[in-house]
mmCIF file of C-alpha atoms and ligand atoms in Angstrom:
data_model
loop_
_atom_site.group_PDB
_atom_site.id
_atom_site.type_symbol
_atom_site.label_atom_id
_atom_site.label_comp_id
_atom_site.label_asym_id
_atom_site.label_seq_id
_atom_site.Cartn_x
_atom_site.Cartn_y
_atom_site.Cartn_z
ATOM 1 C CA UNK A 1 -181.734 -45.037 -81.199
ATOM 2 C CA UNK A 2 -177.938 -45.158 -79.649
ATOM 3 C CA UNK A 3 -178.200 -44.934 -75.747
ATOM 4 C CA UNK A 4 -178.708 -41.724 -73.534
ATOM 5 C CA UNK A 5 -175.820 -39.418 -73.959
ATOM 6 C CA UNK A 6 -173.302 -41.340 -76.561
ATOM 7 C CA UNK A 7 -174.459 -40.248 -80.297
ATOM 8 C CA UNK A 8 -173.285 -36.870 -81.225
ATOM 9 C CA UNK A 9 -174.470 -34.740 -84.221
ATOM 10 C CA UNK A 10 -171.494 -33.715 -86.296
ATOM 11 C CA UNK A 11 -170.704 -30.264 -85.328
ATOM 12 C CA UNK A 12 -169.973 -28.427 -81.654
ATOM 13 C CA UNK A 13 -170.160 -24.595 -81.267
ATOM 14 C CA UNK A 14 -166.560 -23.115 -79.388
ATOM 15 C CA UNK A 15 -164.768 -20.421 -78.271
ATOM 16 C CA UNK A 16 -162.294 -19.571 -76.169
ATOM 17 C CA UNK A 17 -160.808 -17.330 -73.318
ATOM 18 C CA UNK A 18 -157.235 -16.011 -73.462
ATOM 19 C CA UNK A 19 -155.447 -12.923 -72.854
ATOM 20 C CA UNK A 20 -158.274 -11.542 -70.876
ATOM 21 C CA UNK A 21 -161.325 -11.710 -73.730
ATOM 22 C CA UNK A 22 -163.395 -14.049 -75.293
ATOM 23 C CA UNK A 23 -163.293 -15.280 -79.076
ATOM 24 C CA UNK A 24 -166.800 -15.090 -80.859
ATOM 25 C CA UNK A 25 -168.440 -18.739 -80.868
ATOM 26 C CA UNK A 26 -167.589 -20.479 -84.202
ATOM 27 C CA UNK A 27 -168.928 -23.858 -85.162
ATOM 28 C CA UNK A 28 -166.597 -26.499 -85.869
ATOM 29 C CA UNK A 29 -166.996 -30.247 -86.494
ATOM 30 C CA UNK A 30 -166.762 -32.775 -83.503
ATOM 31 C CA UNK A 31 -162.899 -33.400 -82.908
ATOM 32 C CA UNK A 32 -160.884 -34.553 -79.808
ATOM 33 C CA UNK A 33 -160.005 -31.608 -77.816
ATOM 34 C CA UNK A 34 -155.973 -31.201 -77.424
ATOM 35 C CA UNK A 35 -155.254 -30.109 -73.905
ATOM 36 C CA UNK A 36 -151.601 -30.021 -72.416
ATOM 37 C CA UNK A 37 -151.413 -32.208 -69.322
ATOM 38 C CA UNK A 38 -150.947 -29.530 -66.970
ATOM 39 C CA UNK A 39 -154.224 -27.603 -67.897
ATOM 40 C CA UNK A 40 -155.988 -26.394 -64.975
ATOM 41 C CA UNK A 41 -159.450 -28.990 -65.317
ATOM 42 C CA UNK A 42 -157.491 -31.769 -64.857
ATOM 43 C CA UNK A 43 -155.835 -31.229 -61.786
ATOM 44 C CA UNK A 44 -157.912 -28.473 -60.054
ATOM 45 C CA UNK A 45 -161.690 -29.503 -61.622
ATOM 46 C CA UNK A 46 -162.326 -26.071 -62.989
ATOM 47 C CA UNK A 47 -165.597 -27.347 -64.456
ATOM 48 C CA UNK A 48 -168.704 -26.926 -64.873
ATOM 49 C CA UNK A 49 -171.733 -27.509 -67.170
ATOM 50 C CA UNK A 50 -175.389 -27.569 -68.327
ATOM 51 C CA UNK A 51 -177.630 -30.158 -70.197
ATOM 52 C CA UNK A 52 -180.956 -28.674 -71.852
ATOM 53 C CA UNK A 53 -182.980 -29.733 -74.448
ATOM 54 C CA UNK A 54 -184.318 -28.364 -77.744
ATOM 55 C CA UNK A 55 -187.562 -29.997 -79.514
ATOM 56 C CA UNK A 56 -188.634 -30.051 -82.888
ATOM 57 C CA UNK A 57 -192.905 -29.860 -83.244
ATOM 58 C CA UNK A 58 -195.076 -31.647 -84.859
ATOM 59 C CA UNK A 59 -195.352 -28.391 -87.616
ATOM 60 C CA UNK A 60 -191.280 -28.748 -87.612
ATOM 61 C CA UNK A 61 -190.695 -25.713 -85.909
ATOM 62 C CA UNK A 62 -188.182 -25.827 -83.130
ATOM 63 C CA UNK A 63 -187.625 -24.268 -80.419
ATOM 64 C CA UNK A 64 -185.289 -24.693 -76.974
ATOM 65 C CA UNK A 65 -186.532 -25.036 -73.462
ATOM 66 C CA UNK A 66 -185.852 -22.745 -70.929
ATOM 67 C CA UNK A 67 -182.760 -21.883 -72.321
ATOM 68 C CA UNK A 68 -182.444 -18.425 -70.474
ATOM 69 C CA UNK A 69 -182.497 -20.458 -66.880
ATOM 70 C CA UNK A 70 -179.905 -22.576 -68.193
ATOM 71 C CA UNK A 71 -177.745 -19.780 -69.372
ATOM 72 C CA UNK A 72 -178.251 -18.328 -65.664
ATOM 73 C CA UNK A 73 -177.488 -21.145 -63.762
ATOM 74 C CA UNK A 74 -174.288 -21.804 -66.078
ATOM 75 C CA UNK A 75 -173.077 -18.668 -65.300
ATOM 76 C CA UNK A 76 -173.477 -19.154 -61.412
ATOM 77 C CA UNK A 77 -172.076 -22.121 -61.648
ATOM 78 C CA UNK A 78 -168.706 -20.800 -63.805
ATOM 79 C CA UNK A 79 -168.574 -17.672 -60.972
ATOM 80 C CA UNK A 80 -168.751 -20.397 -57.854
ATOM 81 C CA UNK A 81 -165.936 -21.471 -59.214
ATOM 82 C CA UNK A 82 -164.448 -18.774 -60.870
ATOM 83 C CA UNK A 83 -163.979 -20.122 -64.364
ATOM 84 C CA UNK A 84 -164.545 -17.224 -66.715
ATOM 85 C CA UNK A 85 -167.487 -17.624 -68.622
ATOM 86 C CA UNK A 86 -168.826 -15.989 -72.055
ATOM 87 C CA UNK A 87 -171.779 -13.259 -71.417
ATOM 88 C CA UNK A 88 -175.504 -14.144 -71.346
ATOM 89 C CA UNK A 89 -175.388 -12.793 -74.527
ATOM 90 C CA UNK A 90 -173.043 -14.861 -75.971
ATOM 91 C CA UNK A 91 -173.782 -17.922 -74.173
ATOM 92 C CA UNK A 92 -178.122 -17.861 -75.352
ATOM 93 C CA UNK A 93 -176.002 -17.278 -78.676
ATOM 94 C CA UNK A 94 -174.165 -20.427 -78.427
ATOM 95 C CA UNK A 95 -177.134 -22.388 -77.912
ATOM 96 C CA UNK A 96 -178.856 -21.163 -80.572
ATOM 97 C CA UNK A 97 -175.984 -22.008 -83.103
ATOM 98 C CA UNK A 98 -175.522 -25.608 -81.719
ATOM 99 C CA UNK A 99 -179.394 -26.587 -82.460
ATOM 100 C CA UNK A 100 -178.916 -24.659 -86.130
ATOM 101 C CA UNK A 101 -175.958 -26.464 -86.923
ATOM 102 C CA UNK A 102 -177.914 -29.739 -85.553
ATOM 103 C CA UNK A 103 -181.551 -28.680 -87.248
ATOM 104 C CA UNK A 104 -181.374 -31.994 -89.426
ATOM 105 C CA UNK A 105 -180.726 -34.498 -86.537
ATOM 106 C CA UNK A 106 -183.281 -33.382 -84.418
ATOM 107 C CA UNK A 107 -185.504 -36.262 -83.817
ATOM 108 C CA UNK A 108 -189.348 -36.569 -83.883
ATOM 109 C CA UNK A 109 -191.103 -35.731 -80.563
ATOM 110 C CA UNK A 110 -190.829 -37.244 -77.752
ATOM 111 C CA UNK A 111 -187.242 -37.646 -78.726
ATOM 112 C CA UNK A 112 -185.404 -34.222 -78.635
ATOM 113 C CA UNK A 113 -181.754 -32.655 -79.111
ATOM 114 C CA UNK A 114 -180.040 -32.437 -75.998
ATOM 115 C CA UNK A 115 -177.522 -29.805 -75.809
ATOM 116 C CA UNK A 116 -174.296 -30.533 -73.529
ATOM 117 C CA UNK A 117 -172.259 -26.721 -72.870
ATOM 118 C CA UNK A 118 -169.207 -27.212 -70.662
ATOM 119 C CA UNK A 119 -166.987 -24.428 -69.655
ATOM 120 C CA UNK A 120 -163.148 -25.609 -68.373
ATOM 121 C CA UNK A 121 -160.121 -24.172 -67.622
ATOM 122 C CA UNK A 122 -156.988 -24.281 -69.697
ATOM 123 C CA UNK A 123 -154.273 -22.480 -68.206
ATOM 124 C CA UNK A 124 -151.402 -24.778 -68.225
ATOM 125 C CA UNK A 125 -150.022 -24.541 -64.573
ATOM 126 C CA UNK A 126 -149.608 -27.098 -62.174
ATOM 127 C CA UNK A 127 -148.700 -24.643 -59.490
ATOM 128 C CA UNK A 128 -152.136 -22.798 -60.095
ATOM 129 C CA UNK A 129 -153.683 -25.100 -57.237
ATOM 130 C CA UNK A 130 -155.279 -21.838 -55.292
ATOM 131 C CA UNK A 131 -156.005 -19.504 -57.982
ATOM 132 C CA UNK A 132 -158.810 -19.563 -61.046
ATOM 133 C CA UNK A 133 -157.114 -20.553 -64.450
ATOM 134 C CA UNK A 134 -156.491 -17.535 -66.666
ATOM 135 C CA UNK A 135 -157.547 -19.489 -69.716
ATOM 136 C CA UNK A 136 -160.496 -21.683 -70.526
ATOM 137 C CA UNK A 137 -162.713 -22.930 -73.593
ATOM 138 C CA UNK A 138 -166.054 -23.269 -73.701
ATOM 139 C CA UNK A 139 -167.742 -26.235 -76.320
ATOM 140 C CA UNK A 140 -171.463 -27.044 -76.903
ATOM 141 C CA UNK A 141 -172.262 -30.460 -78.244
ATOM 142 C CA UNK A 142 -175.678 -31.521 -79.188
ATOM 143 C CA UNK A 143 -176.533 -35.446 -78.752
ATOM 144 C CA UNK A 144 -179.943 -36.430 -80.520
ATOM 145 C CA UNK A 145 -181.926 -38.468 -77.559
ATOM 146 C CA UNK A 146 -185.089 -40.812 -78.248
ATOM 147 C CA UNK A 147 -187.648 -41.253 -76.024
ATOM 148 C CA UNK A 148 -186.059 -42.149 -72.561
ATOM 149 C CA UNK A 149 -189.456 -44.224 -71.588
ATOM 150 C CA UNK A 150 -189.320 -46.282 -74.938
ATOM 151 C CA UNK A 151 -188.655 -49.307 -72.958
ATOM 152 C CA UNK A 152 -191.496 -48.109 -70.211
ATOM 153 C CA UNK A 153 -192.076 -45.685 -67.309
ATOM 154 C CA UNK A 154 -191.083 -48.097 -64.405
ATOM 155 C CA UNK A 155 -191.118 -46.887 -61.069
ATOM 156 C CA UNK A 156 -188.114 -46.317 -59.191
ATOM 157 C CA UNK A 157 -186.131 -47.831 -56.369
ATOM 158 C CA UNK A 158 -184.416 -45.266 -53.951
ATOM 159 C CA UNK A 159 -182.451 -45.999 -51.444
ATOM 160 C CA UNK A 160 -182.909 -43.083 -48.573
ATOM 161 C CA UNK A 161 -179.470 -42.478 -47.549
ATOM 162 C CA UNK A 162 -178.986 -40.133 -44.135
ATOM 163 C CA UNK A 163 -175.431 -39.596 -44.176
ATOM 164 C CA UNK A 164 -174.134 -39.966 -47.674
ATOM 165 C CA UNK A 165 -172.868 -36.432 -48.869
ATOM 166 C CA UNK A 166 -173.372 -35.725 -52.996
ATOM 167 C CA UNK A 167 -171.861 -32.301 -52.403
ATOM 168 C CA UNK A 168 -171.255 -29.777 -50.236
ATOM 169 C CA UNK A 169 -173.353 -26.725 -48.969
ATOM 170 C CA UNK A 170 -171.670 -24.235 -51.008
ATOM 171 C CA UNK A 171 -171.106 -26.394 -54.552
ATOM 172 C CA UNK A 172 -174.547 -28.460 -54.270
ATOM 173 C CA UNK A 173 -176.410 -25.712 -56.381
ATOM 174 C CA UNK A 174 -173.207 -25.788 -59.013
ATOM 175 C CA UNK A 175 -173.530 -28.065 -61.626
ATOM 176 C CA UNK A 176 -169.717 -29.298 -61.883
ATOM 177 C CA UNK A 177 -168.351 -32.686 -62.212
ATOM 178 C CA UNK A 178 -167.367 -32.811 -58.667
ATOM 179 C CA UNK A 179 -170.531 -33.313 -57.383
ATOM 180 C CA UNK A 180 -171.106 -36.832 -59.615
ATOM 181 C CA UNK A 181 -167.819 -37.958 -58.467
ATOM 182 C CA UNK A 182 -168.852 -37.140 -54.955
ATOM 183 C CA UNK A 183 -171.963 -39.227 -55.288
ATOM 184 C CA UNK A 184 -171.034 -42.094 -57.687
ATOM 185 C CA UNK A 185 -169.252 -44.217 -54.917
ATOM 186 C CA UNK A 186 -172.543 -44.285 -52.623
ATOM 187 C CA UNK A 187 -174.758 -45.143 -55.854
ATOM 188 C CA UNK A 188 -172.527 -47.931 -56.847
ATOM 189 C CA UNK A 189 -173.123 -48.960 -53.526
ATOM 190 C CA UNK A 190 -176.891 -49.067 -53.347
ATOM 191 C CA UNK A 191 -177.168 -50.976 -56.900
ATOM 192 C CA UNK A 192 -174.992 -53.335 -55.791
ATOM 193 C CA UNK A 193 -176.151 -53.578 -52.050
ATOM 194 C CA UNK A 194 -179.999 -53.495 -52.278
ATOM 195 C CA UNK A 195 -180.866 -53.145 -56.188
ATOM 196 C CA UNK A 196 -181.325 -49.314 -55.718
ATOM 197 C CA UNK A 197 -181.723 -47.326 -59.026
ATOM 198 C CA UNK A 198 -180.897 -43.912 -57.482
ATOM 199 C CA UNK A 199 -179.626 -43.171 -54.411
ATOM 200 C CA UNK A 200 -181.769 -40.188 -52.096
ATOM 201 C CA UNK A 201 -179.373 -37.928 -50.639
ATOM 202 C CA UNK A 202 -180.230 -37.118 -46.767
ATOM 203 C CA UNK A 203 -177.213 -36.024 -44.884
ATOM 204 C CA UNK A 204 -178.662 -35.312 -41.422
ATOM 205 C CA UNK A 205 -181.495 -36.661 -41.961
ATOM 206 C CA UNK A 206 -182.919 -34.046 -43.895
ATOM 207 C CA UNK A 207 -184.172 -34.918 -47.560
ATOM 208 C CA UNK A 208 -182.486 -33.432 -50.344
ATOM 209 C CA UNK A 209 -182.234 -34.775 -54.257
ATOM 210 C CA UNK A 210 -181.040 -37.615 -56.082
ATOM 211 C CA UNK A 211 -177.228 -37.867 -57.883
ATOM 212 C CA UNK A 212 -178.501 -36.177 -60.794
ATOM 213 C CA UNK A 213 -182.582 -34.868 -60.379
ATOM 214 C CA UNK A 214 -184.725 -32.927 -57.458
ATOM 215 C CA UNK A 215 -187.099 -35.166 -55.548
ATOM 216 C CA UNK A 216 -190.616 -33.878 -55.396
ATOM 217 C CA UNK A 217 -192.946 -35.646 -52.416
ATOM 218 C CA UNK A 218 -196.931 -35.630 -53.101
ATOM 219 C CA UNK A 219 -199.136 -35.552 -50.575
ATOM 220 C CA UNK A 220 -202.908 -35.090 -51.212
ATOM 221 C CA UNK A 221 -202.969 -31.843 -52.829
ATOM 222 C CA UNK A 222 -199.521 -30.644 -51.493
ATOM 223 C CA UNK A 223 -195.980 -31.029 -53.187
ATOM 224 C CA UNK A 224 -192.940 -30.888 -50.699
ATOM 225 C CA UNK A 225 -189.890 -30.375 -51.517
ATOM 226 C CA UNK A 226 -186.395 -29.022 -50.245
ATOM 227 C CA UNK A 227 -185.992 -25.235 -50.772
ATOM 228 C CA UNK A 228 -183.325 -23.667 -52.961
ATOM 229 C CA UNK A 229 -181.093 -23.468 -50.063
ATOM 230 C CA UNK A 230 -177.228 -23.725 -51.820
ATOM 231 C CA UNK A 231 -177.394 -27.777 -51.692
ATOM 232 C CA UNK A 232 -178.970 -28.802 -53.999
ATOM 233 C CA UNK A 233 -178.960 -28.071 -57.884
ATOM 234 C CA UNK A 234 -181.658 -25.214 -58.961
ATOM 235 C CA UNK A 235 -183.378 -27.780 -61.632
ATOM 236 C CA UNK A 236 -185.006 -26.138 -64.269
ATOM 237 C CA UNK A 237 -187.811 -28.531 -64.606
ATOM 238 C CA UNK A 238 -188.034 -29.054 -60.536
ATOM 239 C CA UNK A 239 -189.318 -25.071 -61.348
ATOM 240 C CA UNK A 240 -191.291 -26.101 -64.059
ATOM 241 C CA UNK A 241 -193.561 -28.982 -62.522
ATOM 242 C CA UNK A 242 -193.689 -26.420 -59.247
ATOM 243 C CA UNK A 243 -195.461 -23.702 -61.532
ATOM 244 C CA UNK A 244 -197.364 -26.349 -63.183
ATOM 245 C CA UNK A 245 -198.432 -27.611 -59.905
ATOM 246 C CA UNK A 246 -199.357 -24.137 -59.263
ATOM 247 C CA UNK A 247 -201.316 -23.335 -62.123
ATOM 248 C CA UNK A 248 -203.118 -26.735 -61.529
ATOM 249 C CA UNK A 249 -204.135 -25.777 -57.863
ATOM 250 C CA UNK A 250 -202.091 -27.279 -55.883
ATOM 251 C CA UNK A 251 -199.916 -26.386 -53.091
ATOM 252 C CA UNK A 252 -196.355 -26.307 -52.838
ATOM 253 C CA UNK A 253 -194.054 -25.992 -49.917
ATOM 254 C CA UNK A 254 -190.270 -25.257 -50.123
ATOM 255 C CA UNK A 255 -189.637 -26.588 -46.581
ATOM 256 C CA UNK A 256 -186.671 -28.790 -45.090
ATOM 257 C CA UNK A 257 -187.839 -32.036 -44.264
ATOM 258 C CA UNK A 258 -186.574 -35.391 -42.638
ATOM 259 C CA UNK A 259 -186.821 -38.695 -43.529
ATOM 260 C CA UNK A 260 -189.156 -39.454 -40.612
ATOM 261 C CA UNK A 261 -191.755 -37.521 -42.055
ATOM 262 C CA UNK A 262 -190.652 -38.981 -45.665
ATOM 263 C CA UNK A 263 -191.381 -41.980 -44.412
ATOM 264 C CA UNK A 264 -194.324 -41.461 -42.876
ATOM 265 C CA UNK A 265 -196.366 -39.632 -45.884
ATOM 266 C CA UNK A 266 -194.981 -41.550 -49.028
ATOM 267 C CA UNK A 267 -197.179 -44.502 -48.405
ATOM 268 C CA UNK A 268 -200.328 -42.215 -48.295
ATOM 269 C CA UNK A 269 -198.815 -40.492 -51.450
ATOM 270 C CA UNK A 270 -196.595 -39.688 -54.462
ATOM 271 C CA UNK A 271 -193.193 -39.397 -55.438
ATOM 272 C CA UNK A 272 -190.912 -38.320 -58.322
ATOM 273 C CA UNK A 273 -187.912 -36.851 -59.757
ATOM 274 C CA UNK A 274 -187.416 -34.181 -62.136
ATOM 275 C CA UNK A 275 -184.608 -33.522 -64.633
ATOM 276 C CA UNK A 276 -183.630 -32.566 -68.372
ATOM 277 C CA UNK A 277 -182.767 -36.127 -69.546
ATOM 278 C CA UNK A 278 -186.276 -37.859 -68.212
ATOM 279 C CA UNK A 279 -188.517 -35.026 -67.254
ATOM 280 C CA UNK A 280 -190.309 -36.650 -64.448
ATOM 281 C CA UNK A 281 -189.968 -40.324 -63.116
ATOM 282 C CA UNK A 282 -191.972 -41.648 -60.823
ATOM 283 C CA UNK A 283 -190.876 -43.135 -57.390
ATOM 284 C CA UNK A 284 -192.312 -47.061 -56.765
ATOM 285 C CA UNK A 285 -190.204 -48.069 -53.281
ATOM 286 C CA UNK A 286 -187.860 -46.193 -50.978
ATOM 287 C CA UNK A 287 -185.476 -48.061 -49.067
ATOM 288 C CA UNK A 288 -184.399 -47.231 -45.980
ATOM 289 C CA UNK A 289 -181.914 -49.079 -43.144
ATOM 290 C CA UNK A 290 -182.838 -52.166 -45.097
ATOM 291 C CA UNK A 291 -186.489 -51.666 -45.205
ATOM 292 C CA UNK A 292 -188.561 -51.465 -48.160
ATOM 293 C CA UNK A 293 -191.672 -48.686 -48.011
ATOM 294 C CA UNK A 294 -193.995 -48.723 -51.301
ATOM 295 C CA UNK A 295 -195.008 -45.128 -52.243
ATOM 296 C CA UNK A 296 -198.652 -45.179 -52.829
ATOM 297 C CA UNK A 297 -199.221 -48.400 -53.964
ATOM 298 C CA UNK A 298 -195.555 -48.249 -56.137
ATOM 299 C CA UNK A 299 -196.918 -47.531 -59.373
ATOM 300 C CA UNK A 300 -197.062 -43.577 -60.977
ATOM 301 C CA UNK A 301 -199.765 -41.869 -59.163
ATOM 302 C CA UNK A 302 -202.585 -39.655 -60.801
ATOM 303 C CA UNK A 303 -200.274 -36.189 -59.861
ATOM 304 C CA UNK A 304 -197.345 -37.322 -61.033
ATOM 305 C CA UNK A 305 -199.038 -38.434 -64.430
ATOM 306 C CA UNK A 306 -201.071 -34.779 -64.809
ATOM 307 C CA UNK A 307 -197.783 -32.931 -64.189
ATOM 308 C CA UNK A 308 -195.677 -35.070 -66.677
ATOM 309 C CA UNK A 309 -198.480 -34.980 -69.363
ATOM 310 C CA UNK A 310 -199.184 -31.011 -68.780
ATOM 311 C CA UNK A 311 -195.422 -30.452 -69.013
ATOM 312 C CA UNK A 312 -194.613 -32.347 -71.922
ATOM 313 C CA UNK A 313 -197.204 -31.142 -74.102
ATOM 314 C CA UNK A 314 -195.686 -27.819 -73.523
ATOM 315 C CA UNK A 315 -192.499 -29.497 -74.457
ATOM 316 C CA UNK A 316 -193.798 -31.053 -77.647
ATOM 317 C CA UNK A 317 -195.274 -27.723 -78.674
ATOM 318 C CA UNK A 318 -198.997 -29.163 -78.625
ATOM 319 C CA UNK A 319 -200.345 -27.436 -75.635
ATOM 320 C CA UNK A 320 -200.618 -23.536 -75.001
ATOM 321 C CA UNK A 321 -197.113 -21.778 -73.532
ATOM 322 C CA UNK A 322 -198.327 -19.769 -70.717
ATOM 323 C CA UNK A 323 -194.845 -19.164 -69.224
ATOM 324 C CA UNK A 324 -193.084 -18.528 -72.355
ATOM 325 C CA UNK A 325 -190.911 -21.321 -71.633
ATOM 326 C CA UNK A 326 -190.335 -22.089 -75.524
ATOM 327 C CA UNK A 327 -188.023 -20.422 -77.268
ATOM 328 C CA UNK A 328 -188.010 -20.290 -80.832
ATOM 329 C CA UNK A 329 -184.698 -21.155 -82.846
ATOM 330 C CA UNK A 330 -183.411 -17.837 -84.024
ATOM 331 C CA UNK A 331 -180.283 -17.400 -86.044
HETATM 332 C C1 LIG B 401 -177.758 -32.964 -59.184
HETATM 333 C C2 LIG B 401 -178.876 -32.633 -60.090
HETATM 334 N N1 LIG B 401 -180.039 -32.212 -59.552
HETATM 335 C C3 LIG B 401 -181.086 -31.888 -60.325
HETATM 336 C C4 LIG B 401 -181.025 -31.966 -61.708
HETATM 337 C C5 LIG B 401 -182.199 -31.563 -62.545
HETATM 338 O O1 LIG B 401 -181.970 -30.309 -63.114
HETATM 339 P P1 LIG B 401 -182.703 -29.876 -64.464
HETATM 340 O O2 LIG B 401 -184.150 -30.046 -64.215
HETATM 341 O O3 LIG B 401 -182.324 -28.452 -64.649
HETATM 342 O O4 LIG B 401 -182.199 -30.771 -65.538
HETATM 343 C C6 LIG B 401 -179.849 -32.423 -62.316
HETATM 344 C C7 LIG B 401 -179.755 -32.558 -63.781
HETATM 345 O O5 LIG B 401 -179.373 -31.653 -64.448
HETATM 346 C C8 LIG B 401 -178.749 -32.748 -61.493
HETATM 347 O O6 LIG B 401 -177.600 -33.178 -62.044
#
């Protein structure tokens, strides 16, 4: 299977905004998008997007994941900014035509159709620099994805980084391309500097998430992580493995905390990431000023491994849906 992120299935789902009102979704083959140089995205970023996935069972059923906290957060995201965004109704509708037009490339669990929508302006106007463009399209594409572990589930590397900025306070929780421009400088950095895979965001000291997943520490039967505070992106499946964690008995706190006390318990413990693309990865070593500090004893830890194997059996469709996270295609 092609890498992460560059196979496409042959049809996108778009519409557009002009004149004050939306036109109904359509779905149109894959093309290059014409845009005239002075349209609003590329000079003022008016961006933003969402990546979720939909999963075909082992019956053939399918169904998407979470897709009403994806429509949600897209439509934070678009009002941060203010792009102007299709409804809920229209956007859960989108979604739902994108995996239908798709149905046949969806691969076997655990590989899955990954849905890409992005929402950007298109007013043509240079001189627009401090207003919201008055026009913008909206496209889904749908990307077929294998198993992202095929190779192996190999601990990570962080490197614990208390200054870097990946955002700022008010776009952290937006999901715009900003943000990975912000953060791509220091993570080129790390890989080249100490052999980092990810780079752990701390400005101030104070732990927050990775360039593109939340960071979840475990410590006995505790799971610590940042709260929901503006800075940091409201990841569906950081809420997921949370409830899990939950329903499983353990407890969670939404606290700020520094990387002193990171430091301290992640030797004792666990650590991981969550996002769309992998679900959960495991942390092996933090880095920090130049030192390296094993988590546990660096490889996946017992919690980490219950939470990824409860989740993605909900995923896959074999285990029970208590949270009526699945969605069933409907068209
Ligand atoms: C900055 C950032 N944080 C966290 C996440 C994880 O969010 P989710 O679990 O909704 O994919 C992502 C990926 O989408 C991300 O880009």
């Amino acid at each position: 299977m092609a890498a992460f992120g560059t196979e496409f299935t042959p049809d996108m789902v778009c519409c557009e905004f002009r004149d004050g009102t939306w036109s109904a979704p359509t779905v149109t083959p894959v093309k290059p998008v014409a845009l005239h140089p002075a349209s609003h995205v590329l000079h003022y970023a008016s961006e933003c997007f969402e990546g979720l996935k939909a999963y075909k069972t082992a019956s053939g059923s399918i169904h998407l994941f979470r897709p009403d906290k994806h429509v949600a957060r897209m439509q934070h995201s678009a009002a941060k900014l203010l792009v102007p965004v299709p409804d809920a109704t229209a956007l859960m509708r989108s979604l739902h035509m994108a995996v239908d037009a798709a149905k046949d490339h969806i691969p076997d669990y655990p590989g899955a159709l990954y849905l890409r929508p992005t929402l950007f302006g298109v007013e043509e106007n240079i001189g627009a620099a401090a207003r919201p463009p008055g026009a913008a399209r909206y496209i889904v594409l749908a990307s077929p994805v294998g198993d992202y572990f095929a190779g192996g589930l190999k601990p990570l590397r962080l490197k614990v980084d208390d200054e870097a900025m990946r955002s700022t306070p008010v776009l952290g929780e937006v999901k715009t391309g900003g943000n990975y421009a912000a953060a791509m400088q220091h993570l080129a950095r790390a890989r080249q500097e100490v052999n980092a895979d990810q780079v752990l965001f701390a400005p101030g000291g104070i732990v927050q998430e990775t360039g593109a997943a939340n960071f979840i520490l475990v410590d006995g039967k505790e799971l610590l992580t940042k709260p929901l505070d503006g800075s940091i992106l409201a990841g569906v499946t950081r809420d997921s493995i949370l409830t899990l964690a939950r329903d499983a008995g353990f407890t969670v706190t939404e606290r700020d905390f520094d990387v002193n006390e990171l430091i301290e318990r992640a030797p004792g413990g666990e650590a991981m990431l969550t996002g769309t693309a992998a679900v959960l990865t495991p942390v092996g070593t933090l880095i920090y000023k130049g030192q390296e500090i094993s988590v546990g004893d660096g490889n996946m830890g017992p919690v980490s491994t219950l939470l990824r194997k409860t989740l993605c059996a909900i995923q896959s469709g074999e285990a029970e849906d208590p949270h009526g996270w699945r969605v069933p295609l409907s068209m």
